[in-house]
PDB file of C-alpha atoms in Angstrom:
ATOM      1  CA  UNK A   1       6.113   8.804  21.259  1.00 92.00           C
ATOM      2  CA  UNK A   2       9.841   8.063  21.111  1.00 95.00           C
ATOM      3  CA  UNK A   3       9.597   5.462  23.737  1.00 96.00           C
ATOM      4  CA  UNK A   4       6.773   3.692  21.965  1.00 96.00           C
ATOM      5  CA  UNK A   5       8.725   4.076  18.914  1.00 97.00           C
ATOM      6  CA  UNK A   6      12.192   1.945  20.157  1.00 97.00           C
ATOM      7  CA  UNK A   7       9.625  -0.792  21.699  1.00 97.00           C
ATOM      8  CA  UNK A   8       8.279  -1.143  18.386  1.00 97.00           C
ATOM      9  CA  UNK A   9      11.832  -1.244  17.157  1.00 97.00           C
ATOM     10  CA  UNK A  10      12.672  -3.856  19.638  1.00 96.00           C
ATOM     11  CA  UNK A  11       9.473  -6.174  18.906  1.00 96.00           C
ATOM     12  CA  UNK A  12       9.838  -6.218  15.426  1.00 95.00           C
ATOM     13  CA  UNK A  13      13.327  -7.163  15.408  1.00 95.00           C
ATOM     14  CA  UNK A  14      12.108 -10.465  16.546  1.00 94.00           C
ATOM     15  CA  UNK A  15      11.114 -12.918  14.290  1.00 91.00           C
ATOM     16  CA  UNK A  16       7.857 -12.214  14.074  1.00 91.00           C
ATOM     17  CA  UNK A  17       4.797 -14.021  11.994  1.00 91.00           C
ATOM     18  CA  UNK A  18       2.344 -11.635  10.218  1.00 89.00           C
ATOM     19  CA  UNK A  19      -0.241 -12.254  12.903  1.00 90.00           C
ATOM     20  CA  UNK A  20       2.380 -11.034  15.590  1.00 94.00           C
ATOM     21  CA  UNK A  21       3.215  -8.170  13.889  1.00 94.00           C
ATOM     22  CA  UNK A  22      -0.004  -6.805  13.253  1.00 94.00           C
ATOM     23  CA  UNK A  23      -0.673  -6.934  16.432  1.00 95.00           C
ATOM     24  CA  UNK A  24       2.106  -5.634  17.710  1.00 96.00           C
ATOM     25  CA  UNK A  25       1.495  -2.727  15.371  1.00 97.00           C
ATOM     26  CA  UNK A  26      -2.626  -2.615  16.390  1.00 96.00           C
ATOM     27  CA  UNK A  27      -1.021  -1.812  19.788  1.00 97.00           C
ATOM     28  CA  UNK A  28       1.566   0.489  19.008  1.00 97.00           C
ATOM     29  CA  UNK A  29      -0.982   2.447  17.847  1.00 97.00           C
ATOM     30  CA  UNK A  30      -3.906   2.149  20.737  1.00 96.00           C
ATOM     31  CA  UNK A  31      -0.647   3.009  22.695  1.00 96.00           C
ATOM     32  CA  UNK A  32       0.170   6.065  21.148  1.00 95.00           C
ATOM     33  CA  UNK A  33      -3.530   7.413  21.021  1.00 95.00           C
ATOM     34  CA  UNK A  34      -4.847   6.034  17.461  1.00 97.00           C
ATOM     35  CA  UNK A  35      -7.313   3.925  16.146  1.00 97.00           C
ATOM     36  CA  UNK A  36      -5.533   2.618  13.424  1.00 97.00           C
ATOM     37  CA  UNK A  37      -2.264   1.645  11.597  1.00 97.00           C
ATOM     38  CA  UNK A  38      -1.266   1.655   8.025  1.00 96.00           C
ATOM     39  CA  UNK A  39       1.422   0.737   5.844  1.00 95.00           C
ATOM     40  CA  UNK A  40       1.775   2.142   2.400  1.00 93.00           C
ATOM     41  CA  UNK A  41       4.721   1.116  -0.065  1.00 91.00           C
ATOM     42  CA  UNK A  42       4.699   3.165  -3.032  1.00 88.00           C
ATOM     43  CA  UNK A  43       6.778   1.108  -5.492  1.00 81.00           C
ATOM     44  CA  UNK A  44       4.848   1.752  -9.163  1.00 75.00           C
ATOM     45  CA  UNK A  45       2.397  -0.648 -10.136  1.00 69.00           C
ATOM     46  CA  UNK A  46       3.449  -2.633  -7.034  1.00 73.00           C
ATOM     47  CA  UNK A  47       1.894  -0.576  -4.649  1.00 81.00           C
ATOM     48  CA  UNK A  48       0.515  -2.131  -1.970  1.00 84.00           C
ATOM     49  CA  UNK A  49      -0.961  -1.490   1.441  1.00 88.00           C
ATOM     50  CA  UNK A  50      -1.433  -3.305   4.824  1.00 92.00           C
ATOM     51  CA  UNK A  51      -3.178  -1.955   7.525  1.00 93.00           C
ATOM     52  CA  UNK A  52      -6.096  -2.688   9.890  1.00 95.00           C
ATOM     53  CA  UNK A  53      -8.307   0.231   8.474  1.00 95.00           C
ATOM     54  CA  UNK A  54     -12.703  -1.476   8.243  1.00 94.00           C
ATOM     55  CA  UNK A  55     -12.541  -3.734   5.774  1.00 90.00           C
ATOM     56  CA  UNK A  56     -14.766  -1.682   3.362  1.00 92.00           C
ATOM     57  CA  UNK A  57     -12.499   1.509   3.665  1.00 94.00           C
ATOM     58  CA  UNK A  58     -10.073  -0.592   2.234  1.00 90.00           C
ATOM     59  CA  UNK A  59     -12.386  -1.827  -0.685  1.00 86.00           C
ATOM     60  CA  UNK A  60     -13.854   1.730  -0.911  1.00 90.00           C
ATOM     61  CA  UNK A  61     -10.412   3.158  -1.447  1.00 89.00           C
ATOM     62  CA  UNK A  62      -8.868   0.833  -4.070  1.00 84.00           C
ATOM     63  CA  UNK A  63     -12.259   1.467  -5.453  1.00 81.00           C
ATOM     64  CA  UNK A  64     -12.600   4.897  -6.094  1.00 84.00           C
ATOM     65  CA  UNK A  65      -8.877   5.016  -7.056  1.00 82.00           C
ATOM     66  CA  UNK A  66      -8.109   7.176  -3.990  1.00 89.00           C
ATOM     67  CA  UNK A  67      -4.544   6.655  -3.973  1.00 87.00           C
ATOM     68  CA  UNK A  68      -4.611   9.455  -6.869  1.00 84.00           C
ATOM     69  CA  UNK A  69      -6.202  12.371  -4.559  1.00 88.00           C
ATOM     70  CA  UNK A  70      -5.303  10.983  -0.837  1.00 92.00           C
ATOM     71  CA  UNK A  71      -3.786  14.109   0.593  1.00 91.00           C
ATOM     72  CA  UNK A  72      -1.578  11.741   3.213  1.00 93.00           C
ATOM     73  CA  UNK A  73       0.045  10.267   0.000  1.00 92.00           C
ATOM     74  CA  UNK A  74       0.457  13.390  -1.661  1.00 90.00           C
ATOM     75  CA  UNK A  75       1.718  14.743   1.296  1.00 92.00           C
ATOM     76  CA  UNK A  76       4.301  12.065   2.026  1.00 93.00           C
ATOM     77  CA  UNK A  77       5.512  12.318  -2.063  1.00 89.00           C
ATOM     78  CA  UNK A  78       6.452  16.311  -1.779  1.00 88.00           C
ATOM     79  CA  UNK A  79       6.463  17.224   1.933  1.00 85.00           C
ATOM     80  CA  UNK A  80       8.579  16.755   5.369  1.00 93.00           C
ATOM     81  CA  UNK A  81       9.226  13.242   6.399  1.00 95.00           C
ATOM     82  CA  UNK A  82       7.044  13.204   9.651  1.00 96.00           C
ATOM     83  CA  UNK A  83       3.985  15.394   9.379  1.00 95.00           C
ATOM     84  CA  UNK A  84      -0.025  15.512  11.092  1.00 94.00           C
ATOM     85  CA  UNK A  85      -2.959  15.485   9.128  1.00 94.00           C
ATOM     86  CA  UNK A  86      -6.690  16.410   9.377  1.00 93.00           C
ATOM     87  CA  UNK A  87      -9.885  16.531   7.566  1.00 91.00           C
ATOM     88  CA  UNK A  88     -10.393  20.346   9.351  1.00 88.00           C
ATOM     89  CA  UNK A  89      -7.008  21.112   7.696  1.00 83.00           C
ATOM     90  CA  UNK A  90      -8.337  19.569   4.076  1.00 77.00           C
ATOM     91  CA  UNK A  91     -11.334  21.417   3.917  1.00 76.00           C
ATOM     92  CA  UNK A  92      -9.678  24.789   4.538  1.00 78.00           C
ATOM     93  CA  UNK A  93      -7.607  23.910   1.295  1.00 72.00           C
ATOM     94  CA  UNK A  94     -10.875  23.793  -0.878  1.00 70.00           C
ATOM     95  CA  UNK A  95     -10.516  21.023  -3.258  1.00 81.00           C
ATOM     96  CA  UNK A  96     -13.319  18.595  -4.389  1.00 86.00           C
ATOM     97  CA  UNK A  97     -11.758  15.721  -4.587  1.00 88.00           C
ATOM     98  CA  UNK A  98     -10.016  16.154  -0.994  1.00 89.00           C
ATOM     99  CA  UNK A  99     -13.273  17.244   0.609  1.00 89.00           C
ATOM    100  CA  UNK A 100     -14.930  14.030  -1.207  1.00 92.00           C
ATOM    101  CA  UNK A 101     -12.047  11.832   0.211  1.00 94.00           C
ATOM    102  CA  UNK A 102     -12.185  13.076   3.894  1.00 94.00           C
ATOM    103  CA  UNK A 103     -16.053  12.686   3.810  1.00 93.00           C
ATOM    104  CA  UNK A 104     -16.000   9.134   2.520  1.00 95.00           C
ATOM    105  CA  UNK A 105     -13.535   8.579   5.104  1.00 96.00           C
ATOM    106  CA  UNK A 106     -15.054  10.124   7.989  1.00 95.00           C
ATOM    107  CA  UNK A 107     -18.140   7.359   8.048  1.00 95.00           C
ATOM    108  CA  UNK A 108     -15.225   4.970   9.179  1.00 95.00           C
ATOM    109  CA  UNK A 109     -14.005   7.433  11.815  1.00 95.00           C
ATOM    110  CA  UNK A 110     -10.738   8.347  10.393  1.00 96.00           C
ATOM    111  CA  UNK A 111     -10.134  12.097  10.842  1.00 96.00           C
ATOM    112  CA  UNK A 112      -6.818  12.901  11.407  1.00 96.00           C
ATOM    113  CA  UNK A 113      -3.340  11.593  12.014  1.00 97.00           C
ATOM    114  CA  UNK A 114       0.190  11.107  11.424  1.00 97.00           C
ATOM    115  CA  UNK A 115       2.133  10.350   9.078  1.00 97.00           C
ATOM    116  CA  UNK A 116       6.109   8.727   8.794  1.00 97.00           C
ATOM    117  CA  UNK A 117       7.656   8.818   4.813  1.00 96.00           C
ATOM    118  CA  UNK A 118      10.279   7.210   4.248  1.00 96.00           C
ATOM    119  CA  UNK A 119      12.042   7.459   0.308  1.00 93.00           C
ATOM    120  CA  UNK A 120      13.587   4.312  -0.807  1.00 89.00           C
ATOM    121  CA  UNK A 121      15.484   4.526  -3.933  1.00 77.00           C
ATOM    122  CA  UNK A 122      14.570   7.437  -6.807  1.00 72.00           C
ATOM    123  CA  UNK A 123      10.856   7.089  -6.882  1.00 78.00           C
ATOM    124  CA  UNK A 124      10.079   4.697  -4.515  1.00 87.00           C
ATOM    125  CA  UNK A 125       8.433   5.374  -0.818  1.00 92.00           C
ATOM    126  CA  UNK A 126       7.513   4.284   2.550  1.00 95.00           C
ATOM    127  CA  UNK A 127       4.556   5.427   4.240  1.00 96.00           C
ATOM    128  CA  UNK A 128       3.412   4.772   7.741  1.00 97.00           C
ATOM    129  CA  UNK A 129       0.633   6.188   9.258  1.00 98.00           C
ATOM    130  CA  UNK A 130      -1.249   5.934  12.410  1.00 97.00           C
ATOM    131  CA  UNK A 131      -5.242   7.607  12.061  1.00 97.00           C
ATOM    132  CA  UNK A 132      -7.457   8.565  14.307  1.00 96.00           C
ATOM    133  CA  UNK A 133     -11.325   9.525  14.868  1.00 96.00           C
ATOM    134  CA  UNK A 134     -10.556  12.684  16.554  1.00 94.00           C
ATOM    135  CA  UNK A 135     -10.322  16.110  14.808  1.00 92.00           C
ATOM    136  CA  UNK A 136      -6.884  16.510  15.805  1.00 90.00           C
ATOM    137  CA  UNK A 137      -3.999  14.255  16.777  1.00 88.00           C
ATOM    138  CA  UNK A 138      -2.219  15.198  19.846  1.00 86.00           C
ATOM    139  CA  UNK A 139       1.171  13.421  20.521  1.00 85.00           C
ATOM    140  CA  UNK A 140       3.636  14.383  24.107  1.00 82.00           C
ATOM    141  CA  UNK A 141       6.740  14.651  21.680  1.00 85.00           C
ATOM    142  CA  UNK A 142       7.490  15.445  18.156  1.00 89.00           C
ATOM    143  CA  UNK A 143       8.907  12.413  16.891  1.00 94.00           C
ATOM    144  CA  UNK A 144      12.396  11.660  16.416  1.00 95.00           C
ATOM    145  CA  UNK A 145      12.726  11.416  12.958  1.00 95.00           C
ATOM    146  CA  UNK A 146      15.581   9.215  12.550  1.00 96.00           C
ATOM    147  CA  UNK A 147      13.660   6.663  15.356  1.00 97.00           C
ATOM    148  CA  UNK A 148      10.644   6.822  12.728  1.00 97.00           C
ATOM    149  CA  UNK A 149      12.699   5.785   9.702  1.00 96.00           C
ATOM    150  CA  UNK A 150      14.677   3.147  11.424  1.00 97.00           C
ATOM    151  CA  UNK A 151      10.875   2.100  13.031  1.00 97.00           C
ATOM    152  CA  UNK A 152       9.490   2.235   9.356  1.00 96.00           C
ATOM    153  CA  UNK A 153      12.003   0.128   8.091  1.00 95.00           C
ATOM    154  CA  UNK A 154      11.694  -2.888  10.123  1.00 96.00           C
ATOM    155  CA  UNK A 155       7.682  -2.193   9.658  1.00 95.00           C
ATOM    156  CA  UNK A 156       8.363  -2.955   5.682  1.00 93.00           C
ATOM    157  CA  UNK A 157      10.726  -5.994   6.742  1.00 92.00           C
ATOM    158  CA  UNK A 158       8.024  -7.700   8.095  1.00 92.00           C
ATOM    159  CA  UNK A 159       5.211  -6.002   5.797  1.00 89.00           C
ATOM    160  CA  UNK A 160       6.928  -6.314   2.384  1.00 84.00           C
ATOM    161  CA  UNK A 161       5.616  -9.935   1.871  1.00 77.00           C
ATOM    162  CA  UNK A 162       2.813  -9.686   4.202  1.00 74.00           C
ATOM    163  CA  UNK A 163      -0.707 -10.869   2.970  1.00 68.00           C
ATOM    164  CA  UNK A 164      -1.780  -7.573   1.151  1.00 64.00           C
ATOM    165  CA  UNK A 165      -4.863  -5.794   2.318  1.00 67.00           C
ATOM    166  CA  UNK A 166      -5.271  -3.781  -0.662  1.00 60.00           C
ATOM    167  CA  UNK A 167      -3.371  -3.758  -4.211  1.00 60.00           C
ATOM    168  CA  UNK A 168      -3.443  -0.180  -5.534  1.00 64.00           C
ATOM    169  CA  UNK A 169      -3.287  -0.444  -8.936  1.00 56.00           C
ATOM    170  CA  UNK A 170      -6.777  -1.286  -9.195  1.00 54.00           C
ATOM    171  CA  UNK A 171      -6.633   0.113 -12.676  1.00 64.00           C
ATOM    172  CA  UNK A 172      -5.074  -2.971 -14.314  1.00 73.00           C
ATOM    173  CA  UNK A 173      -6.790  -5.796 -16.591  1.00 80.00           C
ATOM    174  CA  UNK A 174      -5.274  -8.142 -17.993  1.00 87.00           C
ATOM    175  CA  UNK A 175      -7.371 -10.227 -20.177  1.00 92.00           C
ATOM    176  CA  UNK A 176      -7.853 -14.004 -19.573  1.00 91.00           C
ATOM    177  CA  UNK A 177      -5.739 -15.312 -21.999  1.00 94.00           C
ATOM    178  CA  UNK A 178      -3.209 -12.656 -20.752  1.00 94.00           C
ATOM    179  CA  UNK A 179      -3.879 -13.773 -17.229  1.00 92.00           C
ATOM    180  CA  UNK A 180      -3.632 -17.709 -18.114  1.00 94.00           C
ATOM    181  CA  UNK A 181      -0.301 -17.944 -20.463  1.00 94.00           C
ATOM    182  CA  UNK A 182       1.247 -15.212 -17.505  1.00 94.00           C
ATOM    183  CA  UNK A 183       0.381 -17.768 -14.784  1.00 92.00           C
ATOM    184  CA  UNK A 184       2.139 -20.795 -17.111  1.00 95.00           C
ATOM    185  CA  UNK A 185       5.347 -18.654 -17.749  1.00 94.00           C
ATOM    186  CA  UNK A 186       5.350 -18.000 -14.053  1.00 92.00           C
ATOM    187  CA  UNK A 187       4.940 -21.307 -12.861  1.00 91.00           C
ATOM    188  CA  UNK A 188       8.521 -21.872 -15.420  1.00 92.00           C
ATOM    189  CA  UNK A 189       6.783 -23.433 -18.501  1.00 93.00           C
ATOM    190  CA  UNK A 190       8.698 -22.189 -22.151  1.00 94.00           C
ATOM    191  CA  UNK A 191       6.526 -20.411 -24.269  1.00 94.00           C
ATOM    192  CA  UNK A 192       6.163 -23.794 -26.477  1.00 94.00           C
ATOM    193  CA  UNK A 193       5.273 -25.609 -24.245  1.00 95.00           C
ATOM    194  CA  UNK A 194       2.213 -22.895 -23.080  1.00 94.00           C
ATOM    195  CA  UNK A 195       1.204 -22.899 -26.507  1.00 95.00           C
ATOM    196  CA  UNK A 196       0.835 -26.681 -26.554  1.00 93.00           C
ATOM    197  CA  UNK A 197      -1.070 -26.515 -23.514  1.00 93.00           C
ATOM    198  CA  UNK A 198      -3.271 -23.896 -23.943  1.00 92.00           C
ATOM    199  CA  UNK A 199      -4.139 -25.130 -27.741  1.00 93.00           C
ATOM    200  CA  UNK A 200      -2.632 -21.654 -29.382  1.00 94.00           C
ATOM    201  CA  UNK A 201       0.290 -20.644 -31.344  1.00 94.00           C
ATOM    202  CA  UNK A 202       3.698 -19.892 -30.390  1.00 94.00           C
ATOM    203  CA  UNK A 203       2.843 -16.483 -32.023  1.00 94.00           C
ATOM    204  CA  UNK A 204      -0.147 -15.576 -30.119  1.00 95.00           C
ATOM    205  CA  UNK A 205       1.576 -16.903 -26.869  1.00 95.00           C
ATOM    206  CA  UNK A 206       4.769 -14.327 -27.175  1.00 95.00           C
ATOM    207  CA  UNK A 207       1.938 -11.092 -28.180  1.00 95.00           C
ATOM    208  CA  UNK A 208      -0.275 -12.134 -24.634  1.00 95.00           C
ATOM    209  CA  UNK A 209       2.989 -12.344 -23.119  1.00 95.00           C
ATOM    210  CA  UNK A 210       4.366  -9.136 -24.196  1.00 94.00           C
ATOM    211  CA  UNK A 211       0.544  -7.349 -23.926  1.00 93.00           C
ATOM    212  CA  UNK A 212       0.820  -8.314 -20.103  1.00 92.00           C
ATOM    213  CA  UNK A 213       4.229  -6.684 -19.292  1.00 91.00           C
ATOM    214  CA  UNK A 214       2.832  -3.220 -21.363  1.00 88.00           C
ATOM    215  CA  UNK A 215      -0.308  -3.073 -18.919  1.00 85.00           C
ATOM    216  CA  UNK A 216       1.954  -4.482 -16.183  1.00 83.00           C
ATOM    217  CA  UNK A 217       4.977  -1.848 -16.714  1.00 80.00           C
ATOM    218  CA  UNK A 218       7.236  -4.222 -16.643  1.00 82.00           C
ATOM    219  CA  UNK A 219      11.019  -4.396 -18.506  1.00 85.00           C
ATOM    220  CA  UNK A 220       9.932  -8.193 -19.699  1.00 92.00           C
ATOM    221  CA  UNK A 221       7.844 -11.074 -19.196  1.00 92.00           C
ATOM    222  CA  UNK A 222       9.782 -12.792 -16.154  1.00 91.00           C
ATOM    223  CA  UNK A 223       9.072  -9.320 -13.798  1.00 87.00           C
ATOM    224  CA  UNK A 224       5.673  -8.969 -15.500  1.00 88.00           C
ATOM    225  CA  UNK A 225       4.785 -12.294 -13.889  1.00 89.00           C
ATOM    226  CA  UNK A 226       6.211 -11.460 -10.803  1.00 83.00           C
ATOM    227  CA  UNK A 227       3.868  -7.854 -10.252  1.00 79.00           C
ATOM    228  CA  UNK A 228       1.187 -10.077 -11.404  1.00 81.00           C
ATOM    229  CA  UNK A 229       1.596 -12.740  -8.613  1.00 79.00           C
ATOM    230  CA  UNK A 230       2.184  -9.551  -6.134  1.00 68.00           C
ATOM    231  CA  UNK A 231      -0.977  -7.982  -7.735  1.00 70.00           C
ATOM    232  CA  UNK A 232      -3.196 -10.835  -7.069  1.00 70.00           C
ATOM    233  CA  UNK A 233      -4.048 -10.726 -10.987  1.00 79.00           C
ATOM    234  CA  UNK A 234      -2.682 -14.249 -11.875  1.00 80.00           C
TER     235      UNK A 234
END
């Protein structure tokens, strides 16, 4: 594993499009024994994930708001920075939700795996983990888990501003005239001039403005419109 983990180290320090580095990571992966890859970054609203889990996992997930009860994640938040996971291990545990997760999951043939966390900052996180449709993972060596952080880290160098597979704060809405003066202050137009454009006052401009960096979490309107562009929501 600590092998695979430097040559993933040394092909990502290339410069590497998106398309070359998920498939670099697609093979890291088959290389080490798993089915899939994923790449978590828990950063607040702007969480985000990559990964090439089936296409309607993905959906499924963001979905059912999974991010709240996935044991990897919860894991990862309170627990040792490189750690295996299983369904078998879930069920013994007892919980609903878990057992609901893991058998939602299952139909897409992930069982079990490994996981990498990485903090960043005071709340902040890095998650990588490989899955895979066995019942148990079974690695040669536990990893090294300064390798696995430095291998994380140029994972999110490339990932960071990848094409997101899945935004996970599904649970934000911002309204359409939210949505449209956000998308005019993003694009650099003064609130004036929005109000012009969109045929509404100056007044009604600044409360959609400051309504969308509430829902957003953000400390004002400029980073509001920046989650929202990360979000996909404007």
């Amino acid at each position: 594993m600590n092998e695979l983990l430097l040559q993933l180290i040394d092909m990502l320090s290339l410069p590497l499009e998106e398309r070359a580095a998920r498939r670099a990571l697609r093979d890291f992966a088959e290389s080490a024994g798993f089915d899939y890859f994923a790449y978590l970054h828990l950063r607040g609203q702007e969480s985000f994930a990559v990964s090439n889990y089936p296409r309607e996992w993905q959906e499924h997930y963001v979905q059912k708001n999974y991010i709240r009860v996935d044991p990897v994640v919860t894991k990862a938040k309170h627990g040792p920075p490189i750690f295996q996971w299983s369904a078998d291990e879930a069920r013994r545990i007892g919980r609903l939700d878990v057992r609901q997760f893991y058998k939602d999951a299952d139909r897409f043939g992930i069982r079990s795996g490994l996981s990498v966390s990485v903090p960043v900052g005071f709340k902040n996180r890095m998650i990588f983990t490989l899955a895979s449709g066995k019942s148990m993972v079974c690695i040669d060596e536990d990893p090294d888990p300064v390798t696995a952080a430095m291998a994380v880290a140029f994972v999110h160098s490339h990932l960071a501003s990848a094409t997101q597979d899945a935004a996970l704060a599904s649970d934000i809405r911002l309204s359409p005239r939210e949505a449209e003066c956000l998308r005019w202050f993003a694009d650099g137009m003064s609130m004036p001039d929005i109000a012009e454009t969109v045929g509404i006052g100056y007044r009604s401009v600044r409360s959609y403005l400051d309504e969308a960096t509430r829902k957003l979490g953000a400390a004002n309107s400029r980073q509001a419109a920046s989650i929202a562009i990360r979000l996909g929501l404007i």
